[in-house]
Coordinates of C-alpha atoms in Angstrom, one line a residue:
M1 CA 27.9 10.0 -204.4
L2 CA 24.6 10.1 -206.3
G3 CA 22.3 10.5 -203.3
K4 CA 19.3 12.7 -204.0
I5 CA 19.0 16.2 -202.6
N6 CA 15.8 18.0 -201.8
L7 CA 14.8 19.6 -205.1
G8 CA 11.4 20.6 -203.8
R9 CA 8.0 19.6 -205.1
H10 CA 6.7 20.9 -208.3
I11 CA 3.3 20.7 -210.0
S12 CA 5.0 18.9 -212.8
G13 CA 6.6 15.6 -212.0
Q14 CA 8.5 15.9 -215.3
F15 CA 10.1 19.1 -214.0
N16 CA 11.6 17.1 -211.1
S17 CA 12.8 14.5 -213.5
E18 CA 14.5 17.0 -215.7
L19 CA 16.3 18.7 -212.8
E20 CA 17.4 15.3 -211.4
S21 CA 18.6 14.2 -214.8
I22 CA 20.7 17.3 -215.3
R23 CA 22.3 17.0 -211.9
T24 CA 23.1 13.3 -212.5
N25 CA 24.7 14.2 -215.8
V26 CA 26.9 16.8 -214.0
L27 CA 28.1 14.2 -211.6
A28 CA 28.8 11.8 -214.5
M29 CA 30.8 14.6 -216.1
G30 CA 32.6 15.2 -212.8
G31 CA 33.5 11.5 -212.6
L32 CA 35.0 11.6 -216.1
V33 CA 37.0 14.7 -215.4
E34 CA 38.3 13.2 -212.1
Q35 CA 39.4 10.1 -214.1
Q36 CA 41.0 12.2 -216.8
L37 CA 43.0 14.2 -214.2
T38 CA 44.0 11.1 -212.4
D39 CA 45.2 9.5 -215.6
G40 CA 46.9 12.6 -216.8
L41 CA 48.9 12.9 -213.6
K42 CA 49.7 9.2 -213.7
A43 CA 50.9 9.5 -217.3
L44 CA 53.2 12.4 -216.3
N45 CA 54.7 10.7 -213.2
K46 CA 55.1 7.3 -214.9
Q47 CA 56.0 8.7 -218.3
D48 CA 53.2 6.5 -219.7
I49 CA 52.9 7.5 -223.4
D50 CA 49.9 5.3 -224.2
L51 CA 48.0 6.6 -221.2
A52 CA 48.8 10.2 -222.0
K53 CA 47.6 9.8 -225.6
R54 CA 44.3 8.3 -224.3
V55 CA 43.7 11.2 -222.0
I56 CA 44.3 13.6 -224.9
R57 CA 42.0 11.5 -227.1
D58 CA 39.2 11.4 -224.5
D59 CA 39.1 15.2 -223.9
H60 CA 36.4 15.6 -226.5
K61 CA 34.0 13.5 -224.3
V62 CA 34.3 16.1 -221.5
N63 CA 33.6 18.9 -224.0
A64 CA 30.6 17.1 -225.4
M65 CA 29.1 16.6 -222.0
E66 CA 29.5 20.3 -221.2
V67 CA 27.7 21.3 -224.4
A68 CA 24.9 18.7 -223.7
I69 CA 24.3 19.8 -220.1
D70 CA 24.5 23.5 -221.1
E71 CA 21.8 22.9 -223.7
A72 CA 19.6 21.0 -221.3
C73 CA 19.9 23.9 -218.8
T74 CA 18.9 26.4 -221.5
R75 CA 15.9 24.3 -222.4
I76 CA 14.7 24.1 -218.8
I77 CA 15.1 27.8 -218.3
A78 CA 13.1 28.5 -221.5
K79 CA 10.4 25.9 -220.8
R80 CA 10.0 25.9 -217.0
Q81 CA 11.1 29.4 -216.1
P82 CA 12.5 28.3 -212.8
T83 CA 12.5 30.6 -209.8
A84 CA 14.1 30.7 -206.3
S85 CA 16.2 27.5 -205.4
D86 CA 15.4 25.9 -208.8
L87 CA 16.9 28.8 -210.7
R88 CA 19.9 28.8 -208.3
L89 CA 20.4 25.1 -209.0
V90 CA 20.4 25.6 -212.8
I91 CA 22.8 28.6 -212.5
A92 CA 25.1 26.6 -210.2
I93 CA 25.1 23.8 -212.7
I94 CA 25.9 26.0 -215.7
K95 CA 28.8 27.5 -213.8
T96 CA 30.0 24.2 -212.4
I97 CA 30.3 22.5 -215.8
T98 CA 32.4 25.4 -217.1
D99 CA 34.9 24.8 -214.3
L100 CA 34.8 21.0 -214.8
E101 CA 35.6 21.5 -218.5
R102 CA 38.6 23.6 -217.7
I103 CA 39.8 21.0 -215.2
G104 CA 39.5 18.6 -218.1
D105 CA 41.7 20.9 -220.2
V106 CA 44.3 20.8 -217.4
A107 CA 44.3 17.0 -217.6
E108 CA 44.8 17.2 -221.4
S109 CA 47.6 19.7 -221.1
I110 CA 49.4 17.7 -218.4
A111 CA 49.1 14.6 -220.6
K112 CA 50.8 16.6 -223.5
V113 CA 53.7 17.4 -221.2
A114 CA 54.0 13.7 -220.4
L115 CA 54.7 13.2 -224.1
E116 CA 57.9 15.3 -223.8
N117 CA 61.2 13.6 -223.5
F118 CA 62.6 13.8 -220.0
S119 CA 66.0 12.3 -219.4
N120 CA 66.6 10.0 -216.4
K121 CA 68.4 12.9 -214.8
E122 CA 65.4 15.1 -215.1
Y123 CA 62.8 12.5 -214.1
H124 CA 63.0 13.5 -210.4
L125 CA 61.5 16.9 -211.4
L126 CA 58.2 15.1 -212.4
L127 CA 58.2 13.2 -209.1
S128 CA 58.1 16.5 -207.3
L129 CA 54.5 17.0 -208.6
E130 CA 53.2 13.7 -207.3
S131 CA 52.0 15.0 -203.9
L132 CA 50.5 18.2 -205.3
G133 CA 48.7 16.1 -207.9
L134 CA 47.2 13.7 -205.4
H135 CA 46.1 16.6 -203.3
A136 CA 44.3 18.2 -206.3
I137 CA 42.6 14.9 -207.1
R138 CA 41.4 14.5 -203.6
M139 CA 40.1 18.0 -203.5
L140 CA 38.2 17.5 -206.8
H141 CA 36.7 14.2 -205.4
D142 CA 35.6 15.9 -202.2
T143 CA 34.1 18.8 -204.2
L144 CA 32.1 16.5 -206.4
D145 CA 30.9 14.7 -203.3
A146 CA 29.8 18.0 -201.7
F147 CA 28.0 18.9 -205.0
A148 CA 26.2 15.6 -205.1
R149 CA 24.7 16.3 -201.7
M150 CA 24.7 20.1 -201.9
D151 CA 26.4 19.9 -198.5
L152 CA 27.2 23.4 -197.2
K153 CA 29.5 22.2 -194.4
A154 CA 31.5 20.0 -196.8
A155 CA 31.7 22.8 -199.4
V156 CA 33.1 25.2 -196.8
E157 CA 35.7 22.6 -195.6
V158 CA 36.8 21.9 -199.2
Y159 CA 36.9 25.6 -200.0
Q160 CA 39.5 26.1 -197.2
E161 CA 41.6 23.3 -198.6
D162 CA 42.8 25.4 -201.5
D163 CA 45.1 27.4 -199.1
R164 CA 47.0 24.1 -198.5
I165 CA 47.4 23.5 -202.2
D166 CA 48.7 27.0 -202.7
K167 CA 51.3 26.6 -200.0
E168 CA 52.4 23.2 -201.5
Y169 CA 52.6 24.8 -205.0
E170 CA 54.8 27.7 -203.7
L171 CA 57.2 25.3 -202.1
I172 CA 57.6 23.4 -205.3
I173 CA 58.2 26.6 -207.3
R174 CA 61.0 27.6 -204.8
Q175 CA 62.6 24.2 -205.2
L176 CA 62.4 24.4 -209.0
M177 CA 63.9 27.9 -209.0
T178 CA 66.8 26.5 -207.0
Q179 CA 67.2 23.7 -209.5
M180 CA 67.4 26.2 -212.4
M181 CA 70.1 28.2 -210.6
D182 CA 72.1 25.1 -209.7
D183 CA 71.8 23.5 -213.2
P184 CA 71.1 26.0 -216.0
A185 CA 71.0 23.1 -218.5
S186 CA 67.8 21.9 -216.8
I187 CA 65.9 25.1 -217.4
P188 CA 63.8 23.9 -220.4
S189 CA 62.6 20.9 -218.4
V190 CA 62.1 22.8 -215.2
L191 CA 59.9 25.3 -217.0
Q192 CA 57.7 22.4 -218.3
V193 CA 57.4 21.1 -214.7
M194 CA 56.7 24.6 -213.4
W195 CA 53.9 25.0 -215.9
S196 CA 52.4 21.7 -214.9
A197 CA 52.6 22.7 -211.2
R198 CA 50.7 25.9 -212.0
A199 CA 48.1 23.9 -213.9
I200 CA 47.6 21.5 -211.0
E201 CA 47.3 24.5 -208.6
R202 CA 44.6 25.9 -210.8
V203 CA 42.5 22.8 -210.2
G204 CA 42.3 23.8 -206.6
D205 CA 41.0 27.2 -207.7
R206 CA 38.3 25.6 -209.9
C207 CA 37.2 23.3 -207.0
Q208 CA 37.0 26.4 -204.8
N209 CA 34.7 28.0 -207.5
I210 CA 32.4 25.0 -207.5
C211 CA 32.2 25.1 -203.7
E212 CA 31.1 28.8 -204.0
Y213 CA 28.3 27.7 -206.3
I214 CA 27.2 25.1 -203.8
M215 CA 27.1 27.8 -201.1
Y216 CA 25.1 30.0 -203.5
F217 CA 22.5 27.3 -204.1
V218 CA 22.1 26.5 -200.4
K219 CA 22.2 30.0 -199.0
G220 CA 21.2 32.1 -201.9
K221 CA 24.2 34.3 -201.3
D222 CA 27.1 35.1 -203.7
I223 CA 30.2 34.7 -201.6
R224 CA 32.8 35.5 -204.3
H225 CA 35.4 38.0 -203.3
T226 CA 34.5 37.6 -199.6
S227 CA 36.9 36.8 -196.7
A228 CA 37.5 33.4 -195.3
D229 CA 35.8 34.5 -192.1
E230 CA 32.7 35.4 -194.0
V231 CA 32.7 32.0 -195.7
K232 CA 32.9 30.3 -192.3
G233 CA 30.1 32.4 -191.1
L234 CA 27.7 30.7 -193.6
L235 CA 27.7 27.6 -191.3

């Protein structure tokens, strides 16, 4: 996943090294966030208290990486005054780490839900999130892979995957609403699961944002608030 992309040639070899170092650090942050999300969802599904506590404890590592990369980007803008694709890359990175940090927050929040006491009767509610969670993890992995290569085609494909996550989320919400109507006593637990489902669904939105930044870097075009057909038209 760490294959080099064409960052262009600069008079200063140090400039190339700085850009590549920042990009590598973003991918390292992405790998940590992916692991945090995977562990958070595993802790929730398996009711693994120790794993949940570890995810919560390690969230500060994600936050520290965001701050360090953001500072490195600020230094490179001030020192190198990048233009054209170099500037787009730095902007894309600054935006990407914000979304990655928020996915890290989702992992932490899900881990906190895992610390709640769910009865054996309510455990099946958590299992309803397993497929959605795996889908979100896969989308994040594919997003990071597209970012590593700044692959426009892969970014467009992953971007479209969010619609499938949204539909899966809507189905889960309908099932949980039915559960609450059939068993009012389960409402507190169902609401916790609903919140977790919403948090997982938001991971798909964050991944979609990162795909937009990839498209911006490659094409130099801001595709936010555009139609799906316009996104496909980038290829």
